[in-house]
Amino acid sequence: MKDKKETLKGRKIIIYARVSTEEQKGTLSTQVAAIKKGLKDLGIKQVPEVFQEQASGTKIDRPELRKAVEAAMNSKKPAAIVVRDIQRLSRDPYDLGVIYSPLRDANTPVVSINEPVVLGTRKVPQPAADLLAPILVAAGGSEVSTRLVQTMQGVERSAAKGIFAGTPLSLFPDEPLEPRRELIRLVDAGVRQVEGSRRLGKSTSWWRKNLATINKYREAGVLDDWLEAIDLIRAYEQEKGEGKGPKAGVKMKIVRRMTSGYLANPLDPRVSKPTQEDLDEYFFNFNKYKPKRSK
């Protein structure tokens, strides 16, 4: 395999860095710094052009990646793209080929700082690296696919028990009136969105979203049952303490968790309207309903 230093010598250096999630966005600077240190260790002293973004590696159309490739291909000076690891380019070995093909034709190599990978070009083939790169990508993609399958299986199992994946519906136990019932009363009285939102102390987007949900459930014939379930659980929260937020106790968290499926979607045939007996069961026997920790 051609030496990284030899490959980069005399070329314009373009760094591409990527993280998948918003939570990881703050680590982009660390990733770029690691690449720059690797270049320095190779004796590369020029100031690189940097492209970085928060985007999934399973998506091929990424704005900053596109800019990096265009910068490399349009450079008057021969260029090279440098990444921390080859999975920054893609999490899919087939997509890796699509991304790299035009660079290969333009004789623009890709160098991985953390791996023994210098992708080959038309003029300078690198068969060993070209074989290794998709294997490394496939290994990472397999890990992502496995996590996705496990997550979806967990969601299905939870849904079958009436548990909704996501943040439980806010029931506003500290407010004197249940705002969704007040929304209905105001709409029936002819009060419009801006004024109604002001009276409820909610945003206009909250008004629109909840009005759409109310109309949907009214048309399906489940609105009264849904509102009764909200009243029941809200009253339980007012009696036992909050089940959501920083003040939530573990017992009420379990109650909210086990009833979240119905509140999130009363049209789902897998869930049923909770009763007072259900709430008592979840509250007093909460240990039975705690999420199982994976080993």
PDB file of N, CA and C in Angstrom, residues 129-203:
ATOM      1  N   ALA A 129      -6.205  -1.696  -0.110  1.00  0.00           N
ATOM      2  CA  ALA A 129      -7.024  -0.715   0.595  1.00  0.00           C
ATOM      3  C   ALA A 129      -8.458  -0.699   0.052  1.00  0.00           C
ATOM      4  N   ASP A 130      -8.593  -0.852  -1.260  1.00  0.00           N
ATOM      5  CA  ASP A 130      -9.920  -0.856  -1.864  1.00  0.00           C
ATOM      6  C   ASP A 130     -10.736  -2.064  -1.397  1.00  0.00           C
ATOM      7  N   LEU A 131     -10.053  -3.136  -1.048  1.00  0.00           N
ATOM      8  CA  LEU A 131     -10.732  -4.315  -0.505  1.00  0.00           C
ATOM      9  C   LEU A 131     -11.058  -4.115   0.967  1.00  0.00           C
ATOM     10  N   LEU A 132     -10.130  -3.515   1.726  1.00  0.00           N
ATOM     11  CA  LEU A 132     -10.314  -3.343   3.167  1.00  0.00           C
ATOM     12  C   LEU A 132     -11.389  -2.307   3.499  1.00  0.00           C
ATOM     13  N   ALA A 133     -11.438  -1.213   2.756  1.00  0.00           N
ATOM     14  CA  ALA A 133     -12.349  -0.105   3.089  1.00  0.00           C
ATOM     15  C   ALA A 133     -13.810  -0.529   3.183  1.00  0.00           C
ATOM     16  N   PRO A 134     -14.369  -1.215   2.166  1.00  0.00           N
ATOM     17  CA  PRO A 134     -15.777  -1.617   2.299  1.00  0.00           C
ATOM     18  C   PRO A 134     -16.022  -2.629   3.419  1.00  0.00           C
ATOM     19  N   ILE A 135     -14.986  -3.410   3.771  1.00  0.00           N
ATOM     20  CA  ILE A 135     -15.129  -4.337   4.895  1.00  0.00           C
ATOM     21  C   ILE A 135     -15.280  -3.557   6.194  1.00  0.00           C
ATOM     22  N   LEU A 136     -14.455  -2.520   6.373  1.00  0.00           N
ATOM     23  CA  LEU A 136     -14.549  -1.682   7.566  1.00  0.00           C
ATOM     24  C   LEU A 136     -15.899  -0.975   7.623  1.00  0.00           C
ATOM     25  N   VAL A 137     -16.365  -0.491   6.474  1.00  0.00           N
ATOM     26  CA  VAL A 137     -17.661   0.186   6.420  1.00  0.00           C
ATOM     27  C   VAL A 137     -18.786  -0.789   6.713  1.00  0.00           C
ATOM     28  N   ALA A 138     -18.706  -1.978   6.126  1.00  0.00           N
ATOM     29  CA  ALA A 138     -19.752  -2.980   6.342  1.00  0.00           C
ATOM     30  C   ALA A 138     -19.831  -3.393   7.801  1.00  0.00           C
ATOM     31  N   ALA A 139     -18.661  -3.496   8.461  1.00  0.00           N
ATOM     32  CA  ALA A 139     -18.655  -3.860   9.881  1.00  0.00           C
ATOM     33  C   ALA A 139     -19.383  -2.802  10.689  1.00  0.00           C
ATOM     34  N   GLY A 140     -19.125  -1.528  10.405  1.00  0.00           N
ATOM     35  CA  GLY A 140     -19.821  -0.449  11.102  1.00  0.00           C
ATOM     36  C   GLY A 140     -21.284  -0.403  10.753  1.00  0.00           C
ATOM     37  N   GLY A 141     -21.619  -0.612   9.478  1.00  0.00           N
ATOM     38  CA  GLY A 141     -23.014  -0.606   9.056  1.00  0.00           C
ATOM     39  C   GLY A 141     -23.802  -1.745   9.654  1.00  0.00           C
ATOM     40  N   SER A 142     -23.131  -2.895   9.811  1.00  0.00           N
ATOM     41  CA  SER A 142     -23.795  -4.030  10.441  1.00  0.00           C
ATOM     42  C   SER A 142     -24.165  -3.717  11.872  1.00  0.00           C
ATOM     43  N   GLU A 143     -23.260  -3.007  12.572  1.00  0.00           N
ATOM     44  CA  GLU A 143     -23.527  -2.617  13.956  1.00  0.00           C
ATOM     45  C   GLU A 143     -24.734  -1.679  14.022  1.00  0.00           C
ATOM     46  N   VAL A 144     -24.788  -0.719  13.093  1.00  0.00           N
ATOM     47  CA  VAL A 144     -25.917   0.217  13.055  1.00  0.00           C
ATOM     48  C   VAL A 144     -27.212  -0.518  12.770  1.00  0.00           C
ATOM     49  N   SER A 145     -27.181  -1.448  11.786  1.00  0.00           N
ATOM     50  CA  SER A 145     -28.387  -2.199  11.424  1.00  0.00           C
ATOM     51  C   SER A 145     -28.874  -3.044  12.583  1.00  0.00           C
ATOM     52  N   THR A 146     -27.919  -3.657  13.295  1.00  0.00           N
ATOM     53  CA  THR A 146     -28.293  -4.481  14.446  1.00  0.00           C
ATOM     54  C   THR A 146     -28.983  -3.648  15.509  1.00  0.00           C
ATOM     55  N   ARG A 147     -28.419  -2.449  15.803  1.00  0.00           N
ATOM     56  CA  ARG A 147     -29.034  -1.568  16.799  1.00  0.00           C
ATOM     57  C   ARG A 147     -30.429  -1.140  16.359  1.00  0.00           C
ATOM     58  N   LEU A 148     -30.590  -0.872  15.053  1.00  0.00           N
ATOM     59  CA  LEU A 148     -31.891  -0.443  14.544  1.00  0.00           C
ATOM     60  C   LEU A 148     -32.924  -1.547  14.689  1.00  0.00           C
ATOM     61  N   VAL A 149     -32.530  -2.783  14.324  1.00  0.00           N
ATOM     62  CA  VAL A 149     -33.449  -3.918  14.453  1.00  0.00           C
ATOM     63  C   VAL A 149     -33.842  -4.130  15.907  1.00  0.00           C
ATOM     64  N   GLN A 150     -32.848  -4.069  16.798  1.00  0.00           N
ATOM     65  CA  GLN A 150     -33.126  -4.259  18.226  1.00  0.00           C
ATOM     66  C   GLN A 150     -34.057  -3.177  18.753  1.00  0.00           C
ATOM     67  N   THR A 151     -33.847  -1.946  18.303  1.00  0.00           N
ATOM     68  CA  THR A 151     -34.710  -0.846  18.732  1.00  0.00           C
ATOM     69  C   THR A 151     -36.140  -1.055  18.265  1.00  0.00           C
ATOM     70  N   MET A 152     -36.310  -1.424  16.998  1.00  0.00           N
ATOM     71  CA  MET A 152     -37.655  -1.630  16.460  1.00  0.00           C
ATOM     72  C   MET A 152     -38.353  -2.806  17.128  1.00  0.00           C
ATOM     73  N   GLN A 153     -37.588  -3.858  17.444  1.00  0.00           N
ATOM     74  CA  GLN A 153     -38.180  -4.996  18.149  1.00  0.00           C
ATOM     75  C   GLN A 153     -38.638  -4.575  19.537  1.00  0.00           C
ATOM     76  N   GLY A 154     -37.822  -3.744  20.200  1.00  0.00           N
ATOM     77  CA  GLY A 154     -38.201  -3.239  21.522  1.00  0.00           C
ATOM     78  C   GLY A 154     -39.447  -2.378  21.463  1.00  0.00           C
ATOM     79  N   VAL A 155     -39.552  -1.549  20.424  1.00  0.00           N
ATOM     80  CA  VAL A 155     -40.740  -0.709  20.258  1.00  0.00           C
ATOM     81  C   VAL A 155     -41.982  -1.564  20.074  1.00  0.00           C
ATOM     82  N   GLU A 156     -41.861  -2.618  19.268  1.00  0.00           N
ATOM     83  CA  GLU A 156     -43.013  -3.503  19.036  1.00  0.00           C
ATOM     84  C   GLU A 156     -43.434  -4.217  20.316  1.00  0.00           C
ATOM     85  N   ARG A 157     -42.444  -4.697  21.077  1.00  0.00           N
ATOM     86  CA  ARG A 157     -42.778  -5.380  22.334  1.00  0.00           C
ATOM     87  C   ARG A 157     -43.443  -4.416  23.309  1.00  0.00           C
ATOM     88  N   SER A 158     -42.933  -3.201  23.371  1.00  0.00           N
ATOM     89  CA  SER A 158     -43.507  -2.206  24.271  1.00  0.00           C
ATOM     90  C   SER A 158     -44.920  -1.839  23.857  1.00  0.00           C
ATOM     91  N   ALA A 159     -45.133  -1.669  22.548  1.00  0.00           N
ATOM     92  CA  ALA A 159     -46.459  -1.296  22.055  1.00  0.00           C
ATOM     93  C   ALA A 159     -47.491  -2.357  22.411  1.00  0.00           C
ATOM     94  N   ALA A 160     -47.065  -3.621  22.360  1.00  0.00           N
ATOM     95  CA  ALA A 160     -47.986  -4.699  22.702  1.00  0.00           C
ATOM     96  C   ALA A 160     -48.415  -4.642  24.168  1.00  0.00           C
ATOM     97  N   LYS A 161     -47.591  -3.995  25.005  1.00  0.00           N
ATOM     98  CA  LYS A 161     -47.925  -3.849  26.423  1.00  0.00           C
ATOM     99  C   LYS A 161     -48.601  -2.510  26.718  1.00  0.00           C
ATOM    100  N   GLY A 162     -48.796  -1.693  25.679  1.00  0.00           N
ATOM    101  CA  GLY A 162     -49.422  -0.395  25.884  1.00  0.00           C
ATOM    102  C   GLY A 162     -48.434   0.713  26.154  1.00  0.00           C
ATOM    103  N   ILE A 163     -47.163   0.476  25.891  1.00  0.00           N
ATOM    104  CA  ILE A 163     -46.122   1.470  26.156  1.00  0.00           C
ATOM    105  C   ILE A 163     -45.763   2.176  24.856  1.00  0.00           C
ATOM    106  N   PHE A 164     -45.709   3.484  24.916  1.00  0.00           N
ATOM    107  CA  PHE A 164     -45.410   4.294  23.748  1.00  0.00           C
ATOM    108  C   PHE A 164     -43.959   4.719  23.783  1.00  0.00           C
ATOM    109  N   ALA A 165     -43.244   4.533  22.644  1.00  0.00           N
ATOM    110  CA  ALA A 165     -41.847   4.955  22.564  1.00  0.00           C
ATOM    111  C   ALA A 165     -41.786   6.459  22.332  1.00  0.00           C
ATOM    112  N   GLY A 166     -41.361   7.179  23.329  1.00  0.00           N
ATOM    113  CA  GLY A 166     -41.292   8.631  23.208  1.00  0.00           C
ATOM    114  C   GLY A 166     -41.684   9.303  24.507  1.00  0.00           C
ATOM    115  N   THR A 167     -41.774  10.626  24.463  1.00  0.00           N
ATOM    116  CA  THR A 167     -42.123  11.389  25.652  1.00  0.00           C
ATOM    117  C   THR A 167     -43.615  11.265  25.937  1.00  0.00           C
ATOM    118  N   PRO A 168     -44.011  10.905  27.168  1.00  0.00           N
ATOM    119  CA  PRO A 168     -45.439  10.786  27.485  1.00  0.00           C
ATOM    120  C   PRO A 168     -46.176  12.108  27.293  1.00  0.00           C
ATOM    121  N   LEU A 169     -47.447  12.006  26.987  1.00  0.00           N
ATOM    122  CA  LEU A 169     -48.281  13.180  26.794  1.00  0.00           C
ATOM    123  C   LEU A 169     -48.324  14.028  28.062  1.00  0.00           C
ATOM    124  N   SER A 170     -48.160  15.340  27.918  1.00  0.00           N
ATOM    125  CA  SER A 170     -48.248  16.240  29.072  1.00  0.00           C
ATOM    126  C   SER A 170     -49.712  16.385  29.495  1.00  0.00           C
ATOM    127  N   LEU A 171     -49.962  16.203  30.802  1.00  0.00           N
ATOM    128  CA  LEU A 171     -51.330  16.276  31.326  1.00  0.00           C
ATOM    129  C   LEU A 171     -51.557  17.522  32.185  1.00  0.00           C
ATOM    130  N   PHE A 172     -50.539  18.323  32.405  1.00  0.00           N
ATOM    131  CA  PHE A 172     -50.642  19.605  33.112  1.00  0.00           C
ATOM    132  C   PHE A 172     -51.363  19.473  34.472  1.00  0.00           C
ATOM    133  N   PRO A 173     -50.847  18.615  35.369  1.00  0.00           N
ATOM    134  CA  PRO A 173     -51.524  18.416  36.658  1.00  0.00           C
ATOM    135  C   PRO A 173     -51.518  19.649  37.560  1.00  0.00           C
ATOM    136  N   ASP A 174     -50.598  20.582  37.309  1.00  0.00           N
ATOM    137  CA  ASP A 174     -50.517  21.781  38.144  1.00  0.00           C
ATOM    138  C   ASP A 174     -51.518  22.865  37.733  1.00  0.00           C
ATOM    139  N   GLU A 175     -52.143  22.696  36.585  1.00  0.00           N
ATOM    140  CA  GLU A 175     -53.089  23.705  36.110  1.00  0.00           C
ATOM    141  C   GLU A 175     -54.493  23.395  36.635  1.00  0.00           C
ATOM    142  N   PRO A 176     -55.276  24.422  36.946  1.00  0.00           N
ATOM    143  CA  PRO A 176     -56.609  24.189  37.524  1.00  0.00           C
ATOM    144  C   PRO A 176     -57.575  23.507  36.565  1.00  0.00           C
ATOM    145  N   LEU A 177     -57.425  23.756  35.266  1.00  0.00           N
ATOM    146  CA  LEU A 177     -58.317  23.166  34.266  1.00  0.00           C
ATOM    147  C   LEU A 177     -57.500  22.380  33.239  1.00  0.00           C
ATOM    148  N   GLU A 178     -58.081  21.300  32.764  1.00  0.00           N
ATOM    149  CA  GLU A 178     -57.404  20.501  31.744  1.00  0.00           C
ATOM    150  C   GLU A 178     -57.473  21.283  30.424  1.00  0.00           C
ATOM    151  N   PRO A 179     -56.322  21.682  29.850  1.00  0.00           N
ATOM    152  CA  PRO A 179     -56.325  22.615  28.721  1.00  0.00           C
ATOM    153  C   PRO A 179     -56.976  22.086  27.443  1.00  0.00           C
ATOM    154  N   ARG A 180     -56.980  20.780  27.230  1.00  0.00           N
ATOM    155  CA  ARG A 180     -57.606  20.271  26.011  1.00  0.00           C
ATOM    156  C   ARG A 180     -59.130  20.413  26.080  1.00  0.00           C
ATOM    157  N   ARG A 181     -59.686  20.155  27.236  1.00  0.00           N
ATOM    158  CA  ARG A 181     -61.135  20.361  27.398  1.00  0.00           C
ATOM    159  C   ARG A 181     -61.463  21.855  27.286  1.00  0.00           C
ATOM    160  N   GLU A 182     -60.581  22.710  27.807  1.00  0.00           N
ATOM    161  CA  GLU A 182     -60.789  24.143  27.681  1.00  0.00           C
ATOM    162  C   GLU A 182     -60.687  24.588  26.223  1.00  0.00           C
ATOM    163  N   LEU A 183     -59.782  23.968  25.476  1.00  0.00           N
ATOM    164  CA  LEU A 183     -59.657  24.274  24.050  1.00  0.00           C
ATOM    165  C   LEU A 183     -60.969  23.981  23.334  1.00  0.00           C
ATOM    166  N   ILE A 184     -61.555  22.821  23.640  1.00  0.00           N
ATOM    167  CA  ILE A 184     -62.830  22.452  23.019  1.00  0.00           C
ATOM    168  C   ILE A 184     -63.913  23.465  23.382  1.00  0.00           C
ATOM    169  N   ARG A 185     -63.946  23.864  24.657  1.00  0.00           N
ATOM    170  CA  ARG A 185     -64.956  24.828  25.099  1.00  0.00           C
ATOM    171  C   ARG A 185     -64.801  26.166  24.379  1.00  0.00           C
ATOM    172  N   LEU A 186     -63.556  26.616  24.222  1.00  0.00           N
ATOM    173  CA  LEU A 186     -63.303  27.893  23.564  1.00  0.00           C
ATOM    174  C   LEU A 186     -63.652  27.842  22.077  1.00  0.00           C
ATOM    175  N   VAL A 187     -63.307  26.740  21.431  1.00  0.00           N
ATOM    176  CA  VAL A 187     -63.645  26.591  20.011  1.00  0.00           C
ATOM    177  C   VAL A 187     -65.164  26.588  19.824  1.00  0.00           C
ATOM    178  N   ASP A 188     -65.854  25.849  20.678  1.00  0.00           N
ATOM    179  CA  ASP A 188     -67.318  25.798  20.593  1.00  0.00           C
ATOM    180  C   ASP A 188     -67.941  27.177  20.837  1.00  0.00           C
ATOM    181  N   ALA A 189     -67.232  28.020  21.604  1.00  0.00           N
ATOM    182  CA  ALA A 189     -67.729  29.373  21.891  1.00  0.00           C
ATOM    183  C   ALA A 189     -67.336  30.368  20.806  1.00  0.00           C
ATOM    184  N   GLY A 190     -66.631  29.883  19.774  1.00  0.00           N
ATOM    185  CA  GLY A 190     -66.259  30.749  18.668  1.00  0.00           C
ATOM    186  C   GLY A 190     -64.972  31.523  18.872  1.00  0.00           C
ATOM    187  N   VAL A 191     -64.192  31.185  19.900  1.00  0.00           N
ATOM    188  CA  VAL A 191     -62.927  31.872  20.148  1.00  0.00           C
ATOM    189  C   VAL A 191     -61.883  31.369  19.150  1.00  0.00           C
ATOM    190  N   ARG A 192     -61.158  32.286  18.541  1.00  0.00           N
ATOM    191  CA  ARG A 192     -60.177  31.923  17.527  1.00  0.00           C
ATOM    192  C   ARG A 192     -58.809  31.611  18.141  1.00  0.00           C
ATOM    193  N   GLN A 193     -57.925  31.123  17.267  1.00  0.00           N
ATOM    194  CA  GLN A 193     -56.647  30.559  17.700  1.00  0.00           C
ATOM    195  C   GLN A 193     -55.801  31.507  18.548  1.00  0.00           C
ATOM    196  N   VAL A 194     -55.543  32.708  18.074  1.00  0.00           N
ATOM    197  CA  VAL A 194     -54.637  33.613  18.788  1.00  0.00           C
ATOM    198  C   VAL A 194     -55.179  33.957  20.166  1.00  0.00           C
ATOM    199  N   GLU A 195     -56.459  34.333  20.220  1.00  0.00           N
ATOM    200  CA  GLU A 195     -57.065  34.689  21.502  1.00  0.00           C
ATOM    201  C   GLU A 195     -57.179  33.465  22.407  1.00  0.00           C
ATOM    202  N   GLY A 196     -57.562  32.324  21.833  1.00  0.00           N
ATOM    203  CA  GLY A 196     -57.682  31.107  22.631  1.00  0.00           C
ATOM    204  C   GLY A 196     -56.350  30.666  23.214  1.00  0.00           C
ATOM    205  N   SER A 197     -55.281  30.760  22.416  1.00  0.00           N
ATOM    206  CA  SER A 197     -53.941  30.407  22.902  1.00  0.00           C
ATOM    207  C   SER A 197     -53.538  31.308  24.053  1.00  0.00           C
ATOM    208  N   ARG A 198     -53.864  32.609  23.925  1.00  0.00           N
ATOM    209  CA  ARG A 198     -53.528  33.560  24.983  1.00  0.00           C
ATOM    210  C   ARG A 198     -54.253  33.203  26.271  1.00  0.00           C
ATOM    211  N   ARG A 199     -55.535  32.870  26.172  1.00  0.00           N
ATOM    212  CA  ARG A 199     -56.313  32.535  27.364  1.00  0.00           C
ATOM    213  C   ARG A 199     -55.792  31.258  28.039  1.00  0.00           C
ATOM    214  N   LEU A 200     -55.352  30.307  27.237  1.00  0.00           N
ATOM    215  CA  LEU A 200     -54.851  29.043  27.794  1.00  0.00           C
ATOM    216  C   LEU A 200     -53.400  29.139  28.255  1.00  0.00           C
ATOM    217  N   GLY A 201     -52.704  30.182  27.813  1.00  0.00           N
ATOM    218  CA  GLY A 201     -51.290  30.293  28.146  1.00  0.00           C
ATOM    219  C   GLY A 201     -50.442  29.313  27.361  1.00  0.00           C
ATOM    220  N   LYS A 202     -50.908  28.971  26.157  1.00  0.00           N
ATOM    221  CA  LYS A 202     -50.185  28.032  25.291  1.00  0.00           C
ATOM    222  C   LYS A 202     -49.803  28.728  23.997  1.00  0.00           C
ATOM    223  N   SER A 203     -48.914  28.098  23.257  1.00  0.00           N
ATOM    224  CA  SER A 203     -48.509  28.650  21.964  1.00  0.00           C
ATOM    225  C   SER A 203     -49.578  28.354  20.916  1.00  0.00           C
TER     226      SER A 203
END
